mmCIF file of C-alpha atoms in Angstrom:
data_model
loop_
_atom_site.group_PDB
_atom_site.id
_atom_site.type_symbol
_atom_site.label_atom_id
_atom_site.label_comp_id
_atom_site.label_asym_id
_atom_site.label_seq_id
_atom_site.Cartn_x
_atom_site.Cartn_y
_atom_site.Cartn_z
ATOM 1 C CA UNK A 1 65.543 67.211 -28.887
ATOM 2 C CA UNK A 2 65.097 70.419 -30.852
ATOM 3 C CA UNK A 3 62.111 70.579 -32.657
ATOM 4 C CA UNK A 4 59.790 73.451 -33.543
ATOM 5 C CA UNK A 5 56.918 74.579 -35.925
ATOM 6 C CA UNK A 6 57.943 77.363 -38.025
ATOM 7 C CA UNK A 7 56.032 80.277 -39.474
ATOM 8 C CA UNK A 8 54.984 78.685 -42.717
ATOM 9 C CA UNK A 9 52.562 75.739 -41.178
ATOM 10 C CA UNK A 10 49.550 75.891 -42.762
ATOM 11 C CA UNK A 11 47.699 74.503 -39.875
ATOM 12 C CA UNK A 12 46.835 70.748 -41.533
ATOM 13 C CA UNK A 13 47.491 68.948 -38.241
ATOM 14 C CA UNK A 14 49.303 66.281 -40.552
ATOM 15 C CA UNK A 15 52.417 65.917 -37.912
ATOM 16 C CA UNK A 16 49.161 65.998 -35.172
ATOM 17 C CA UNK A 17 47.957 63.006 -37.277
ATOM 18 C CA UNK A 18 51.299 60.826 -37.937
ATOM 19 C CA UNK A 19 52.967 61.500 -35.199
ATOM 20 C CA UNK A 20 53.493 57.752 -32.860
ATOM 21 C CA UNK A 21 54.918 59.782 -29.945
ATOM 22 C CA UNK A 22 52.075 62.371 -29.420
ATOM 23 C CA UNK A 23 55.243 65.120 -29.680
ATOM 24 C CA UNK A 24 52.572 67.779 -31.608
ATOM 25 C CA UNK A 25 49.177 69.362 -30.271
ATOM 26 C CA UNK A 26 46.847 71.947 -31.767
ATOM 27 C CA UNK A 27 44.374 73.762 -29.653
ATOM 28 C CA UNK A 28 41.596 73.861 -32.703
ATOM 29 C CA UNK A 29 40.705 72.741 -36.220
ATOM 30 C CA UNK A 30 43.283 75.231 -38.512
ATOM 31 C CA UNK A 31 44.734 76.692 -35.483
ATOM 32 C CA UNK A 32 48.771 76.865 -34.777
ATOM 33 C CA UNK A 33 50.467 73.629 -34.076
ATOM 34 C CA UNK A 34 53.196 73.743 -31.012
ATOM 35 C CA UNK A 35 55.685 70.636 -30.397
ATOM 36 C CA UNK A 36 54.662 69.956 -26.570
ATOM 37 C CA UNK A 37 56.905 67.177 -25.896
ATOM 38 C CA UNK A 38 59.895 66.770 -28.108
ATOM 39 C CA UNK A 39 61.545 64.797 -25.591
ATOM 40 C CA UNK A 40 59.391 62.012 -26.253
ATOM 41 C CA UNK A 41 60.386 62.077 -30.008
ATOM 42 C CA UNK A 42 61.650 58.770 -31.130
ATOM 43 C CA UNK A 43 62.918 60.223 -34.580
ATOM 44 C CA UNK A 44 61.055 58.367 -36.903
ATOM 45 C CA UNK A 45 60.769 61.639 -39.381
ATOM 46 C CA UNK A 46 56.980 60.979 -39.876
ATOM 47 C CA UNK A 47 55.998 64.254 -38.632
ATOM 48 C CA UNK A 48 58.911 65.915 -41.356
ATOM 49 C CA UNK A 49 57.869 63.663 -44.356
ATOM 50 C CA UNK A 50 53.947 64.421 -44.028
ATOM 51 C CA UNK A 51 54.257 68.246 -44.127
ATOM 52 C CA UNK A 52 52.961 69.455 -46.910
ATOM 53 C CA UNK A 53 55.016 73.341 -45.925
ATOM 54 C CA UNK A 54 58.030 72.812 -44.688
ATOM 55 C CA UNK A 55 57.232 73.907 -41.389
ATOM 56 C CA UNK A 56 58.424 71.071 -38.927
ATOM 57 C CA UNK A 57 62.261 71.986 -38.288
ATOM 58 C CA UNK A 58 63.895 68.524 -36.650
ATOM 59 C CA UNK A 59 67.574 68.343 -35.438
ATOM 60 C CA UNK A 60 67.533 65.067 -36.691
ATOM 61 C CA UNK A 61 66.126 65.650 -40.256
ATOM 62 C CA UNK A 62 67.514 69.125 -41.449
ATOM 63 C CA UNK A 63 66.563 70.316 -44.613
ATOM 64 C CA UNK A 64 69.543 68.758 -46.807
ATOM 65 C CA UNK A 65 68.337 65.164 -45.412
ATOM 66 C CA UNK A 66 64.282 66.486 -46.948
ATOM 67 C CA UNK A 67 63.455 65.100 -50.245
ATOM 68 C CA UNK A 68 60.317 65.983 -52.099
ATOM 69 C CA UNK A 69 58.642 62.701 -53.428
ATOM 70 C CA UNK A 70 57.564 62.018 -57.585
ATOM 71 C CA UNK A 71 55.242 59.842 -57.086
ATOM 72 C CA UNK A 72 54.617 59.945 -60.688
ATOM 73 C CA UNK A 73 58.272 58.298 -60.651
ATOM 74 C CA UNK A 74 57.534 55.354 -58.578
ATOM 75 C CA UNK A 75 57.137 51.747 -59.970
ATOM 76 C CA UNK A 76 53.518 50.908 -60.591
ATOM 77 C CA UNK A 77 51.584 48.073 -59.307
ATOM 78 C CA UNK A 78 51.913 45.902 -62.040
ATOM 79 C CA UNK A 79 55.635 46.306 -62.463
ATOM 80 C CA UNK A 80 56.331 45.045 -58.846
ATOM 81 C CA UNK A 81 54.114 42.328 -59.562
ATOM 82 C CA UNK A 82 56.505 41.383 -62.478
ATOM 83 C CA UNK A 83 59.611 41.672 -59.988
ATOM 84 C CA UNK A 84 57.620 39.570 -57.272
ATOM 85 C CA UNK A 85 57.199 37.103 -59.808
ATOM 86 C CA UNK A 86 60.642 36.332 -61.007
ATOM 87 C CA UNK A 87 62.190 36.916 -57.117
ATOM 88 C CA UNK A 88 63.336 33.445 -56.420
ATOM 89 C CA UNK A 89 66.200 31.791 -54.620
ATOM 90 C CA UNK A 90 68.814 31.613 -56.318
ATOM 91 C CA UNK A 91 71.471 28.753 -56.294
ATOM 92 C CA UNK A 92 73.419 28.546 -59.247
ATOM 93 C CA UNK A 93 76.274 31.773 -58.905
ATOM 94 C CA UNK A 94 78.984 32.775 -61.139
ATOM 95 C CA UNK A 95 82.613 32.932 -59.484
ATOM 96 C CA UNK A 96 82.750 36.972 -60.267
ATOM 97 C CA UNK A 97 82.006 39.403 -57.448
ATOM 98 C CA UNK A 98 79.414 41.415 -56.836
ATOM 99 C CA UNK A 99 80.376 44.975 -57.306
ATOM 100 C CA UNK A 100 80.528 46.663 -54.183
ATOM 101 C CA UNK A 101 78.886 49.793 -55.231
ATOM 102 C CA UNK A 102 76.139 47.594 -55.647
ATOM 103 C CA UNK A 103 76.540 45.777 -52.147
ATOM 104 C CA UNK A 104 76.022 49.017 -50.879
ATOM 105 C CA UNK A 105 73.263 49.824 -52.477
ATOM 106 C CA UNK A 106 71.493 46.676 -51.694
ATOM 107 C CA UNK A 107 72.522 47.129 -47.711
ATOM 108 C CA UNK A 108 71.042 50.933 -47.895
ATOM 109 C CA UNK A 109 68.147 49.251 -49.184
ATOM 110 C CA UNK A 110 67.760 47.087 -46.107
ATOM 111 C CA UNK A 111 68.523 50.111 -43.982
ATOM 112 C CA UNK A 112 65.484 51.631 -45.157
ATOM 113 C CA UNK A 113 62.686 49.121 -43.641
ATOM 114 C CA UNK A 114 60.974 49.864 -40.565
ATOM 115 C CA UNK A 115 61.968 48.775 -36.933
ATOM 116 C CA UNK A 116 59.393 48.191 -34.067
ATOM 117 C CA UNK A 117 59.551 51.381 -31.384
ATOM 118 C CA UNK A 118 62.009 53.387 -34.601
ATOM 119 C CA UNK A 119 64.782 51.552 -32.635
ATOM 120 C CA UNK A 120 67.240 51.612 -35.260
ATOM 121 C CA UNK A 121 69.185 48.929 -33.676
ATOM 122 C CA UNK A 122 70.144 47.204 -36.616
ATOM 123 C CA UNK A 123 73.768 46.351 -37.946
ATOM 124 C CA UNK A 124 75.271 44.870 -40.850
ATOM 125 C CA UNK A 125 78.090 42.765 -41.670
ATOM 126 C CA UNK A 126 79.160 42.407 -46.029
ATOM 127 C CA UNK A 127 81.843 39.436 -45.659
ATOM 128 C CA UNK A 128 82.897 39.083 -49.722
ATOM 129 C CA UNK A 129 86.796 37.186 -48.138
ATOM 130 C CA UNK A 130 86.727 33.927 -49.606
ATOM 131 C CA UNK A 131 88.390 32.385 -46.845
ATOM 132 C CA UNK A 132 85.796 33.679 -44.464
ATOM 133 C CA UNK A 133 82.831 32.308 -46.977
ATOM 134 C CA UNK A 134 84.211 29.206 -46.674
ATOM 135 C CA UNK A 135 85.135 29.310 -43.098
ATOM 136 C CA UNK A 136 81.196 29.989 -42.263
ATOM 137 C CA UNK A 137 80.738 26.530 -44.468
ATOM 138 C CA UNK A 138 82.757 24.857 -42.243
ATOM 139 C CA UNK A 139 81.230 26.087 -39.180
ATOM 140 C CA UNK A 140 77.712 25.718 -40.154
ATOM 141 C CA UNK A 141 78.246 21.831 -41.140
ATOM 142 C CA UNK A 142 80.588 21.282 -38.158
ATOM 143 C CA UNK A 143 77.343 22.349 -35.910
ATOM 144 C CA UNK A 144 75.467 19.770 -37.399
ATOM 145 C CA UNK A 145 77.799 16.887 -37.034
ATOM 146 C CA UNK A 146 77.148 16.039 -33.932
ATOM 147 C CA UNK A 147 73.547 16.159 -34.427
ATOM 148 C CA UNK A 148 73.892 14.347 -37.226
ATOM 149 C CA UNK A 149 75.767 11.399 -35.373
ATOM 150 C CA UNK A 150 73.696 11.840 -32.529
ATOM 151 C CA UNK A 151 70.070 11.005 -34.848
ATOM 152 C CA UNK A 152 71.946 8.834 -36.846
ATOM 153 C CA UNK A 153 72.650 6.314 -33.793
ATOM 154 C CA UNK A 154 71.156 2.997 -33.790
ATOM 155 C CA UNK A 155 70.123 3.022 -29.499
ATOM 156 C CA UNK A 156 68.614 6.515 -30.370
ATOM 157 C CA UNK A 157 67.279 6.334 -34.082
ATOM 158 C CA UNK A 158 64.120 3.864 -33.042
ATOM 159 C CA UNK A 159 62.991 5.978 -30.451
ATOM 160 C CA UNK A 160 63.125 9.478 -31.571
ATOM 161 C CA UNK A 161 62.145 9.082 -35.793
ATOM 162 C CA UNK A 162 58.641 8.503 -34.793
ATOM 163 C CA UNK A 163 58.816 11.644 -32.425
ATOM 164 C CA UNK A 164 60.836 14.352 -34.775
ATOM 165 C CA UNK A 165 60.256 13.101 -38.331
ATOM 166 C CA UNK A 166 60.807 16.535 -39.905
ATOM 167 C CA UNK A 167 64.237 16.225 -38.336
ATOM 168 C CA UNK A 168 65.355 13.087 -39.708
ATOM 169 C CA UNK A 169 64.829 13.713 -43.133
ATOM 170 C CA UNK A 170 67.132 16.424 -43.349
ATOM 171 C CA UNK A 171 70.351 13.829 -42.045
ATOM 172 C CA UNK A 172 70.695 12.636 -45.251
ATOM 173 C CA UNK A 173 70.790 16.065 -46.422
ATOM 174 C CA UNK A 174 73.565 16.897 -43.442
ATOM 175 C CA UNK A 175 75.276 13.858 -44.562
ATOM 176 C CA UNK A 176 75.434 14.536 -48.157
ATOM 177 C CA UNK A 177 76.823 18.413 -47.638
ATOM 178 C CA UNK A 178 79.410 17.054 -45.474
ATOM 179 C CA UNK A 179 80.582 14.450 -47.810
ATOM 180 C CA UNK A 180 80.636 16.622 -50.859
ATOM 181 C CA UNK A 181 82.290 19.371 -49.099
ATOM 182 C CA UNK A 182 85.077 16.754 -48.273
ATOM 183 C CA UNK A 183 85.381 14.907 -51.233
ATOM 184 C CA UNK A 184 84.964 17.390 -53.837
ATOM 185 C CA UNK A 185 84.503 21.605 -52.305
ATOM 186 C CA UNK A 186 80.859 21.329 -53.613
ATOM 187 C CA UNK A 187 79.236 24.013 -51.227
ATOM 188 C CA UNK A 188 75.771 23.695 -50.764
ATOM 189 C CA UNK A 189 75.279 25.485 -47.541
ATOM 190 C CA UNK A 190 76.316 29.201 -49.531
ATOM 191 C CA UNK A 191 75.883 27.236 -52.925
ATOM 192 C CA UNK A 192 78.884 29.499 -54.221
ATOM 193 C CA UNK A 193 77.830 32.791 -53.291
ATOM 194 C CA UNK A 194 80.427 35.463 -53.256
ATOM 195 C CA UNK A 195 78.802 37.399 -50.455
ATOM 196 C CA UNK A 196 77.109 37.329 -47.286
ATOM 197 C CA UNK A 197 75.252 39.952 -45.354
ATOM 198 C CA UNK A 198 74.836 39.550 -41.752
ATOM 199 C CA UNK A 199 72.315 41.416 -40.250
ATOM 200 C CA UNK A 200 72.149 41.701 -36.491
ATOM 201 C CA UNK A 201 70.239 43.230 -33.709
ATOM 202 C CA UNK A 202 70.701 43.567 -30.014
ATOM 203 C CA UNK A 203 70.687 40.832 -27.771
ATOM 204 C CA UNK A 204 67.737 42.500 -25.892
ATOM 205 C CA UNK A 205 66.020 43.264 -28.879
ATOM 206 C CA UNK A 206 62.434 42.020 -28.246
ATOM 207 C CA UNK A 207 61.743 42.467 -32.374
ATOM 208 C CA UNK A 208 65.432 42.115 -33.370
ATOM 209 C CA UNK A 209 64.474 38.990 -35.829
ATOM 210 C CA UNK A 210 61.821 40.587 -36.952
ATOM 211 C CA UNK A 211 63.077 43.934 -37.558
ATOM 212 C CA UNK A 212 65.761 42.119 -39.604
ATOM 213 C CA UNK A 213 63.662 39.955 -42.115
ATOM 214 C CA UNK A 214 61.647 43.366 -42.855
ATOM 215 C CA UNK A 215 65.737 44.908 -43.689
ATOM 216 C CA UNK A 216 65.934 41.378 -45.227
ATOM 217 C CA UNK A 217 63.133 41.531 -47.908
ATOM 218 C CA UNK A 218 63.647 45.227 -48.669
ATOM 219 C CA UNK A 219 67.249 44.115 -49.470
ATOM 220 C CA UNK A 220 66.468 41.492 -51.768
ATOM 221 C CA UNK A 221 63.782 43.330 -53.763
ATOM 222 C CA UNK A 222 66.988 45.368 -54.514
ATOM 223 C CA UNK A 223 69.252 42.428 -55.388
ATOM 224 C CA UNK A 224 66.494 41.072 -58.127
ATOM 225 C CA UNK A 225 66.240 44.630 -59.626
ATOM 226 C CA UNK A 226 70.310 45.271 -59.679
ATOM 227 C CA UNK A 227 70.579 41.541 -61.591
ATOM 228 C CA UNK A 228 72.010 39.872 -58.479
ATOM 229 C CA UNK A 229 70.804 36.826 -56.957
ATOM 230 C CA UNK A 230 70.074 35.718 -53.459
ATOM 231 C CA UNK A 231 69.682 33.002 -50.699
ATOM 232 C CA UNK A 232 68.266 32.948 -47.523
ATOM 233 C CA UNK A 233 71.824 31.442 -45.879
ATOM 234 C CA UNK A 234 68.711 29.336 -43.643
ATOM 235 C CA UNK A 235 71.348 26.402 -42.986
ATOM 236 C CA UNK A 236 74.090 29.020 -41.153
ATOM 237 C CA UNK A 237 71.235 30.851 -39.383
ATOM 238 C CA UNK A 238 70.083 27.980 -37.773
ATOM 239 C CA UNK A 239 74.075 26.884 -36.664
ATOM 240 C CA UNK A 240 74.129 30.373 -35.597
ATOM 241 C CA UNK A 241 71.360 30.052 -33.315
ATOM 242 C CA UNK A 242 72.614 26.639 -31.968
ATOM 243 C CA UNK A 243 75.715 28.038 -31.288
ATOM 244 C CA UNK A 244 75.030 31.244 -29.668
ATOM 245 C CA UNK A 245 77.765 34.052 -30.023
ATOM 246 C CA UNK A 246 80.024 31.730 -32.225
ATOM 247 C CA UNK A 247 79.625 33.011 -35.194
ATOM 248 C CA UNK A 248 79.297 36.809 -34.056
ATOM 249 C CA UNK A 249 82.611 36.523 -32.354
ATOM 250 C CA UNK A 250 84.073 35.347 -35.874
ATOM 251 C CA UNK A 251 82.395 38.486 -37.213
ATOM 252 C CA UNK A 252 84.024 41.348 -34.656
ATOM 253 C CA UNK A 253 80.701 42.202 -33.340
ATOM 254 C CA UNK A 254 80.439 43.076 -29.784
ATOM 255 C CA UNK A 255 78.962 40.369 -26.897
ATOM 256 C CA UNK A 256 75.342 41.530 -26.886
ATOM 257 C CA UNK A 257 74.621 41.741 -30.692
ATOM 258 C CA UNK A 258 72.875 38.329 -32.113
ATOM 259 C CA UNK A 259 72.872 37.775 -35.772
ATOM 260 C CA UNK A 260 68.816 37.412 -36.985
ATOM 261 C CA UNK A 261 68.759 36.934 -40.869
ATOM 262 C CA UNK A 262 71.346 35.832 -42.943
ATOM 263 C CA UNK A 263 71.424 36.729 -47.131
ATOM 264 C CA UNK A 264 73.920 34.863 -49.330
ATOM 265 C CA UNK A 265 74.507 37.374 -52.678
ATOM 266 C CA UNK A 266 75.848 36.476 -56.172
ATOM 267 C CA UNK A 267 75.878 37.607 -59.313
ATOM 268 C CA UNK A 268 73.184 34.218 -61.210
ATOM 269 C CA UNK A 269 74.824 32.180 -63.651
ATOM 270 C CA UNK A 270 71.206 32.694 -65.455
ATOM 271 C CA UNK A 271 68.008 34.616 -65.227
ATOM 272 C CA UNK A 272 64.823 32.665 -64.758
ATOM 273 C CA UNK A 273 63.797 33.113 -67.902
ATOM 274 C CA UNK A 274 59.940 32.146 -66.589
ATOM 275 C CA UNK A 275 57.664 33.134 -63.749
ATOM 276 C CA UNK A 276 55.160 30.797 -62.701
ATOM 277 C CA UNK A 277 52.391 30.785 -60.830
ATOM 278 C CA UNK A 278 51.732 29.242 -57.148
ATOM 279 C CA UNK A 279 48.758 27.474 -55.294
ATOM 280 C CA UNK A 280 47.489 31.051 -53.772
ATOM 281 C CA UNK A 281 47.401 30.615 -49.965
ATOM 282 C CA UNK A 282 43.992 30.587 -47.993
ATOM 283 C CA UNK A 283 42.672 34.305 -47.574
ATOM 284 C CA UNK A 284 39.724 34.778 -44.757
ATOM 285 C CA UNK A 285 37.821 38.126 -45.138
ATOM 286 C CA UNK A 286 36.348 38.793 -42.050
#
């Protein structure tokens, strides 16, 4: 890893400071900062981002890929209060598609969030083919069939209900998204979304699902402010995890990814015109 401290540090220790990996030392308060162990770099771009010079030259971050920051330009708190306030699931999608310049946007957004360790391991997968929407329909109720029979037996209902209540009251959920898939194409599993991002992680990833619901909620921050809507796809995520590799097979990815969050997009067939305002949780200050 080439990295090196270049005559114009002004001797702030700010890459001393930031820096996870311990890469930068400096012998005393003001003096010269040397990078000791740039092999143990893990390319976060902390060290590049906090200097105030322009002295911390990185192979990975060359100048082109430096941005200075307005932070006179950034939203304030109160306006991403407003957008926190009218982010909500949405469910009711018009048939056009989302543009893909805007798909893009709203996957570089998710790009963007932290991973545990800098791993970078993430992936994602934009699916906008209908067919392949409505294949992932099919496979997420056809997962819960036979879990749906299963609970739904009379030798076995008696004896588990009182065990797994929580289960049992989503079979007549189960059962009515199966029979109004059949009967009439209503889709409540996607509920009509035109698009569905697949984010996945390593198999071996020890923070895969979490370093995909931090891409997750950067990504839709950006769907509310472009004016498209989304869904946490919750009902494939969970057939996805029953059926391990299934789905990612369907998708082209490669035997030791594992898909960990699952965002249905759409362009809303209305704004919430209101926000409202929840029970706050419990807070401890301790």
């Amino acid at each position: 890893m080439d990295i090196s401290i270049c005559d114009s540090c002004i001797g702030c220790g700010r890459c001393v400071r930031v820096c996870p990996s311990l890469v930068f030392e400096r012998a005393e308060t003001g003096g010269s900062v040397v990078a000791v162990r740039p092999e143990a770099c893990i390319r976060c771009g902390h060290c590049v981002a906090a200097c105030p010079a322009g002295a911390v030259r990185h192979e990975t971050f060359p100048p082109e890929r430096v941005h200075a920051v307005d932070y006179a330009s950034l939203p304030q708190p109160e306006a991403l209060e407003r957008l926190l306030a009218v982010r909500r699931s949405m469910r009711v999608f018009r048939e056009e598609p989302v543009p893909d310049a805007t798909l893009d946007r709203i996957v570089a957004a998710a790009d963007r969030a932290p991973t545990a360790t800098n791993a970078r391991g993430l992936g994602y997968v934009v699916v906008t083919d209908p067919a392949r929407l409505r294949a992932m329909i099919e496979f997420t109720l056809a997962t819960f069939d036979p879990l749906v029979r299963l609970l739904g037996s009379r030798l076995v209902r008696p004896w588990l209900r009182p065990l797994m209540p929580g289960i049992y009251r989503y079979v007549k959920v189960l059962r009515r998204m199966r029979r109004e898939w059949d009967e009439r194409g209503v889709d409540r599993i996607l509920r009509g979304a035109t698009a569905l991002v697949a984010i996945h992680a390593p198999k071996s990833s020890r923070f895969g699902a979490e370093d995909a619901n931090l891409a997750y909620q950067n990504a839709s921050l950006m769907a509310e402010a472009s004016g498209v809507g989304q869904l946490y796809a919750g009902f494939v995520l969970t057939a996805v995890r029953r059926r391990k590799g299934v789905l990612e097979r369907t998708l082209g990815l490669a035997p030791d990814r594992r898909i960990r969050a699952l965002m249905a997009l759409g362009l809303p067939r209305f704004r919430y015109p209101n926000s409202v305002d929840r029970t706050p949780a419990p807070v401890s200050r301790l």
